[in-house]
XYZ file of C-alpha atoms in Angstrom:
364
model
C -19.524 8.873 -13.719
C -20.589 10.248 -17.496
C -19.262 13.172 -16.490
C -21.336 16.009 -16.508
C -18.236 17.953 -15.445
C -17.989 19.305 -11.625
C -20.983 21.224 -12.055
C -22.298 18.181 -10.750
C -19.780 19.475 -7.801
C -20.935 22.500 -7.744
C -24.228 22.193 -7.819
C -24.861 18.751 -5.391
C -27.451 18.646 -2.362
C -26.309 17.483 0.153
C -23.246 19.462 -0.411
C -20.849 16.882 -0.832
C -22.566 14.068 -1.904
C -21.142 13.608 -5.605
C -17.659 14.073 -3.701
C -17.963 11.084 -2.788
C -19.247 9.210 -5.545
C -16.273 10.766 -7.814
C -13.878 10.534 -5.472
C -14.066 7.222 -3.740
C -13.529 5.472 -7.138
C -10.721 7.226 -7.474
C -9.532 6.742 -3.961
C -10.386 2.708 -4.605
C -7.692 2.847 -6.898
C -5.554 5.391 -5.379
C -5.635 4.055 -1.666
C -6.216 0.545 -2.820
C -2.875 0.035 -4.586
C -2.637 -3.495 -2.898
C 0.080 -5.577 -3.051
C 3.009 -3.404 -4.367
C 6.318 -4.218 -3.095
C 10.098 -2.819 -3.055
C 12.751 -3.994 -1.370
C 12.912 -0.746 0.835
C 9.640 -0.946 2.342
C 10.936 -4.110 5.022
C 9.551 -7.007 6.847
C 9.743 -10.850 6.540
C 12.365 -13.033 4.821
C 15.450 -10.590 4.063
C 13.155 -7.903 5.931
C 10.715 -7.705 2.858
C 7.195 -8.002 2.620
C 4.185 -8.310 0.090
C 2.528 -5.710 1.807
C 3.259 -2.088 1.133
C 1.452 -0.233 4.637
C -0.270 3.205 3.656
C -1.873 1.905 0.269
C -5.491 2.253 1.497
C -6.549 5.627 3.221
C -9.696 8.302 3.148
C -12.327 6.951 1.463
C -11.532 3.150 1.230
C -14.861 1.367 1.367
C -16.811 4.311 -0.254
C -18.947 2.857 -3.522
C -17.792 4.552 -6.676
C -18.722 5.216 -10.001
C -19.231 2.309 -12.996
C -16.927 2.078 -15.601
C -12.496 2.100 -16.062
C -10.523 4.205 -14.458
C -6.515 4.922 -14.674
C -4.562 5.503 -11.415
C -0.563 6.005 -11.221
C 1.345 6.946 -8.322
C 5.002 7.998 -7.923
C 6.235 6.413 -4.458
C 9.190 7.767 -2.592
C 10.797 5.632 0.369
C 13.712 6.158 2.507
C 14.556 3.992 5.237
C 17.126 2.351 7.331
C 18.035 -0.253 9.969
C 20.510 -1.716 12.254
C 22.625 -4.789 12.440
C 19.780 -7.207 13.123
C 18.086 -6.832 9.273
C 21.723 -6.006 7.695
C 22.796 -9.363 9.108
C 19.671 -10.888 7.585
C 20.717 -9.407 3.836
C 24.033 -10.252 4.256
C 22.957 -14.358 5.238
C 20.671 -14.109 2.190
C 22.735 -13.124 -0.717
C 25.610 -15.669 0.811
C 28.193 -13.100 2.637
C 28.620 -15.335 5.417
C 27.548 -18.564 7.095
C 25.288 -18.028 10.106
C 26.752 -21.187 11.553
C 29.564 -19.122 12.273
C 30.145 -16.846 15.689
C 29.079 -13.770 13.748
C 29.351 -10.159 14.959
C 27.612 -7.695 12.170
C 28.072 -4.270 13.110
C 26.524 -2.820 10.716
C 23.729 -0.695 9.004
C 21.527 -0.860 6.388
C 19.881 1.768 4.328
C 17.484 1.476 1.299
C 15.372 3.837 -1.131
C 13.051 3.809 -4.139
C 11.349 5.611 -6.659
C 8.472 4.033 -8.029
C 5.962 4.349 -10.682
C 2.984 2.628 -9.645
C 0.044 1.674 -13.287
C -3.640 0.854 -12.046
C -5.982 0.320 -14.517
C -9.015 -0.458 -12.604
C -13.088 -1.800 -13.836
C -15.887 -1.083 -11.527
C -19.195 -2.770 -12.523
C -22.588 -1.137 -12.650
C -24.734 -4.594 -11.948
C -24.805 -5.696 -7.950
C -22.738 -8.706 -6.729
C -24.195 -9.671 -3.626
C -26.022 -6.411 -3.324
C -22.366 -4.609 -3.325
C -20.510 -2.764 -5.942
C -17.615 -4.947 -7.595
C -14.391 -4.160 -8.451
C -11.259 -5.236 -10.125
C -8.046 -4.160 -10.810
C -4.544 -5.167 -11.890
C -1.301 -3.307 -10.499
C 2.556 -3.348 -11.244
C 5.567 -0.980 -10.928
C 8.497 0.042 -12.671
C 11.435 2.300 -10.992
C 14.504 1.924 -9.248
C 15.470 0.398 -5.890
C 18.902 0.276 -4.188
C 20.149 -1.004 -0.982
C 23.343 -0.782 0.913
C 24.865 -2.246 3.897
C 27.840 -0.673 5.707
C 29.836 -1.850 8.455
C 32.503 -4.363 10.434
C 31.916 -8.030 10.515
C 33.853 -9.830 12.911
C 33.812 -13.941 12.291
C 35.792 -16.603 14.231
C 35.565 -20.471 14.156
C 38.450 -21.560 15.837
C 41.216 -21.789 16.193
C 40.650 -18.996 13.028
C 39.071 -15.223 13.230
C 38.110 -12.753 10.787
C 37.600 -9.187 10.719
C 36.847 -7.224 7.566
C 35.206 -4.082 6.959
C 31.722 -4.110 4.488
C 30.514 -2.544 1.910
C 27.812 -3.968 -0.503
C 25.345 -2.449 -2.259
C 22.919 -3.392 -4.983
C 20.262 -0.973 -7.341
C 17.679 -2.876 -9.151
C 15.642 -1.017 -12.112
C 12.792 -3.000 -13.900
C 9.586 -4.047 -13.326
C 8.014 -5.477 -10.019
C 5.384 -8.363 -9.853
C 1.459 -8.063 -11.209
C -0.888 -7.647 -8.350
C -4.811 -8.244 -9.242
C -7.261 -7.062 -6.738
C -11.077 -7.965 -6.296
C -13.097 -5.844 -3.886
C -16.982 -5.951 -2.918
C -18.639 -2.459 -1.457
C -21.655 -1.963 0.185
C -23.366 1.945 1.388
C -25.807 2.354 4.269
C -25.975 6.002 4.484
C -22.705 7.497 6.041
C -21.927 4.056 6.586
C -19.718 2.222 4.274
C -18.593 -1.508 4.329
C -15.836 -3.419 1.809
C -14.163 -6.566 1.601
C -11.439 -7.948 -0.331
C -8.871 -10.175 -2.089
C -5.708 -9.579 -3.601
C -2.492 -11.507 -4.162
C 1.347 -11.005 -5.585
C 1.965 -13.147 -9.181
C 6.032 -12.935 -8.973
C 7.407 -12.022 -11.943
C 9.108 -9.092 -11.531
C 12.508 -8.342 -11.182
C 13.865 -10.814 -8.684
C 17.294 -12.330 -7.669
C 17.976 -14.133 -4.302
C 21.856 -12.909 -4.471
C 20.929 -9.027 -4.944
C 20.512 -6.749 -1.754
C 17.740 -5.139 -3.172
C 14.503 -6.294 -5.704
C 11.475 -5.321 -7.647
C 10.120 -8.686 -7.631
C 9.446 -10.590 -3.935
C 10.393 -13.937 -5.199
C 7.042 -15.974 -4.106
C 3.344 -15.895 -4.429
C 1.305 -14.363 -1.565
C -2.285 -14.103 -0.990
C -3.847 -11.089 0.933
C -7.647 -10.439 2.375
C -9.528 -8.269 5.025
C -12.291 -5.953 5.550
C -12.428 -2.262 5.815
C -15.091 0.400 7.226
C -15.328 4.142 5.911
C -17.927 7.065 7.738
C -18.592 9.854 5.403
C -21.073 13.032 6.420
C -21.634 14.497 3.273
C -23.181 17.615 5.220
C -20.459 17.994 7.178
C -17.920 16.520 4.974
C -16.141 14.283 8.074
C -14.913 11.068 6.937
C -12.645 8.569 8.521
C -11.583 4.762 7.118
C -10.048 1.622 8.439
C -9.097 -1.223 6.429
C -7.530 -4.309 8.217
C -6.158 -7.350 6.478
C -3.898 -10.807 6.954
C -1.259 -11.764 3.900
C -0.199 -15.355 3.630
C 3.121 -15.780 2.431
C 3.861 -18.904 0.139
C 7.401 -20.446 0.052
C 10.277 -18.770 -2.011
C 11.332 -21.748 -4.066
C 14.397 -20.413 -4.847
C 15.888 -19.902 -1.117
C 13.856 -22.372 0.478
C 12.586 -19.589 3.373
C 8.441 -19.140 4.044
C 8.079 -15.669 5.636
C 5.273 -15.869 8.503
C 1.580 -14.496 8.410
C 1.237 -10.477 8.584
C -1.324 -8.035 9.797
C -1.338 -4.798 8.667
C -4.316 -1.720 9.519
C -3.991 1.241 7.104
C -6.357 4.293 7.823
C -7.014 8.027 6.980
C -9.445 10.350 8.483
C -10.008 13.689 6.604
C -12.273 16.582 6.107
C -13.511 18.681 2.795
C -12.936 22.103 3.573
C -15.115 22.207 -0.362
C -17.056 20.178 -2.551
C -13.578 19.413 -3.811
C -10.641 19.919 -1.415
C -9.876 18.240 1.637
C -6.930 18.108 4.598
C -6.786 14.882 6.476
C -4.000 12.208 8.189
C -2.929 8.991 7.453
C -1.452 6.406 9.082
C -0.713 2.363 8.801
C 0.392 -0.332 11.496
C 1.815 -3.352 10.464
C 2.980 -6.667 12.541
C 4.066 -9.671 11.773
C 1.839 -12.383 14.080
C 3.759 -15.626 12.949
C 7.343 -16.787 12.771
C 8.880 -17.313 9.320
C 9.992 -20.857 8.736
C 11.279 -23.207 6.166
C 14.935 -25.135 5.458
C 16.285 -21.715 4.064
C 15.367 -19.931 7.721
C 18.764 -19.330 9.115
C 17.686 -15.914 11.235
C 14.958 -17.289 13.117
C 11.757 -16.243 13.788
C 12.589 -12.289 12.635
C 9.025 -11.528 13.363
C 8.596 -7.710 11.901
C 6.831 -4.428 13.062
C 6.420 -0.989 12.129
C 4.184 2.514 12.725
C 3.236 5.681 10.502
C 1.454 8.639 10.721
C 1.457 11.880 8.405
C -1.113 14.522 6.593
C -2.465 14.234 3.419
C -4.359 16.702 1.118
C -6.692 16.479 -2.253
C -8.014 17.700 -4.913
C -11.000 16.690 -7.613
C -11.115 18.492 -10.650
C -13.195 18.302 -13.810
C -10.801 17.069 -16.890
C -11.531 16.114 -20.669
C -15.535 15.284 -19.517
C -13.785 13.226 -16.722
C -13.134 13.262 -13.385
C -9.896 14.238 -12.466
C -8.293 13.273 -8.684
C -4.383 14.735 -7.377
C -3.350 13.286 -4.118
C -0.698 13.784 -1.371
C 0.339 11.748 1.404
C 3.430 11.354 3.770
C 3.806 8.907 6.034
C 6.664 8.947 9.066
C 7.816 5.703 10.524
C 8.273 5.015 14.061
C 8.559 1.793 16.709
C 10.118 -0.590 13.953
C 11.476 -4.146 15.141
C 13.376 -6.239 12.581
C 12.822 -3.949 9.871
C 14.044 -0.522 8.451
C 11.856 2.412 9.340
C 12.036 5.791 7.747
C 9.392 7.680 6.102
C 7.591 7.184 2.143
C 5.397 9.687 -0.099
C 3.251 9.059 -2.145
C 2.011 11.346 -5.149
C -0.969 9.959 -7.010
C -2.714 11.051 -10.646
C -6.134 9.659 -10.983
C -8.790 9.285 -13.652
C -12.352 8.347 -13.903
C -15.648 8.932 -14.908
C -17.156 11.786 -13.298
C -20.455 11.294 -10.917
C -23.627 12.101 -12.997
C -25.513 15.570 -12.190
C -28.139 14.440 -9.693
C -31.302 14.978 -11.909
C -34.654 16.946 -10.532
C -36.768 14.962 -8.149
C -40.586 14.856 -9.766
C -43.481 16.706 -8.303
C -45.692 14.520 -5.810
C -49.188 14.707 -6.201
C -51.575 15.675 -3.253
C -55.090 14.107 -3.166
C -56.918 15.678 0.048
């Protein structure tokens, strides 16, 4: 996007049209923040996943513009759970030995404030007649975890009843997660796939109730779909995926294969504000495994929904992007649920001013 500005914006036909050539790049990065993980945002071995739901939204398989970009993001979760995915914390860091008759009554309850670093490459030559992109993401912030309750243990002729209180707050770095996506446009109709995995070396320990790092390697892929009007300025994206979890060397335990759908629908009340909602499921469709199982299957599941809003705004010849969304958790099984925010910064090169069609030439 050499940025002629947001008179490009301003001046469009169809009205929105460089909307969304500006702002899907943006929302590329933005939205596709893949594979950024905290130790509050649950599911899997310990209830944690490689998956963060709500990282794609409005916009997600729009084309954008050649060149680098820069996204960050300050994420905000709050969640908590019951007995079931305290017990599992408690197994994992070594509390107590499953083998016993075990009665956890007890919740958990996590947070995290995140800074999320997205530098991002779009290229102008066609792969496959689509638009490639790549990216590489980490985090640094702070994550803490808590469990609070009454375990009750007996393996007779010997019982045990003690009240707990653990907690744990991480602050570091969290793994590196590179991203390659392909993009295709067919007039409102937009088409992407893509790859993406988790290279662990962020902050990790197998003893600590709550991490930056997730301990193993993963590898992620799926498909998405975005409509965009740019008369109208409707728009609404899916993007489904499966994650494949490799084995955590370190505590033995392979967390099972998850599915997760994050979408958005949204419309531009101007060439450069819109209103919309978001929302994300996310189930896990295999059993975990491995010698370091000890909880069984714990097979995880959650729902969201919430509004979002944005902005696009000319800035230092760029393009500039500032995002809000909220998403509210509901239906969880075997992992916390609560609710997460994200605020994101984005910026890019700006569309180019569509340039004067030439005169046609009538022979009669």
């Amino acid at each position: 996007m050499n940025c002629a500005d947001t008179s490009a914006l301003r001046h469009s036909v169809p009205l929105k049209k460089s909307v969304l050539r500006s702002s899907s790049v943006v929302t590329l990065l933005i939205a596709g923040l893949l594979a950024i993980t905290s130790s509050a945002s649950l599911a899997d071995e310990s209830g944690t996943s490689f998956w963060l739901p709500g990282q794609y939204g409005s916009l997600a398989a729009a084309p954008g513009t050649p060149g680098w970009a820069l996204a960050t993001v300050y994420y905000h979760t709050s969640v908590s759970a019951g007995a079931d995915v305290a017990a599992s914390r408690e197994i994992q860091v070594g509390r107590f030995n499953p083998a016993l008759n075990v009665n956890l009554n007890a919740n958990l309850h996590a947070s995290a404030d995140l800074a999320l670093v997205i530098p991002s490459y779009t290229f102008a030559t066609p792969v496959l007649g689509g638009q490639l992109a790549v990216q590489m993401a980490t985090i640094i912030g702070s994550t803490s975890a808590n469990v609070n309750g009454t375990l009750t243990a007996s393996l007779p002729p010997f019982g045990l009843v003690r009240n707990e209180n653990i907690s744990n707050t991480v602050t570091g770095f969290g793994d590196l997660y590179p991203l390659a996506s392909l993009k295709w446009n067919a007039g409102v109709h937009n088409f992407m796939t893509y790859v993406t995995g988790d290279i662990p070396v962020g902050n990790y320990s197998s003893t600590s109730l709550a991490n930056l790092g997730l301990g193993h390697g993963a590898i992620d892929g799926g498909g998405g779909y975005t409509y965009f009007n740019p008369a109208t300025g409707h728009e609404f994206s899916a993007v489904a995926g499966f994650t494949y979890n490799f084995k955590n060397q370190t505590t033995q335990y392979q967390s099972g294969v998850d599915f997760h759908l994050d979408w958005g629908a949204s419309q531009f009340l101007s060439k450069q504000f819109f209103v919309g909602l978001v929302g994300y499921a996310y189930d896990q469709v295999s059993a975990d495994s491995g010698a370091g199982d000890r909880v069984g299957a714990f097979e995880s599941r959650v729902f969201a929904v919430g509004p979002q809003i944005g902005y696009i705004f000319p800035i230092a010849g760029k393009q500039g992007y500032l995002g809000l969304k909220s998403y509210f958790e509901f239906e969880a099984r075997h992992r916390p649920e609560g609710w997460n925010t994200w605020l994101t910064f984005s910026i890019s090169n700006a569309a180019p001013s569509p340039s004067a069609a030439p005169s046609r030439l009538v022979h009669k």
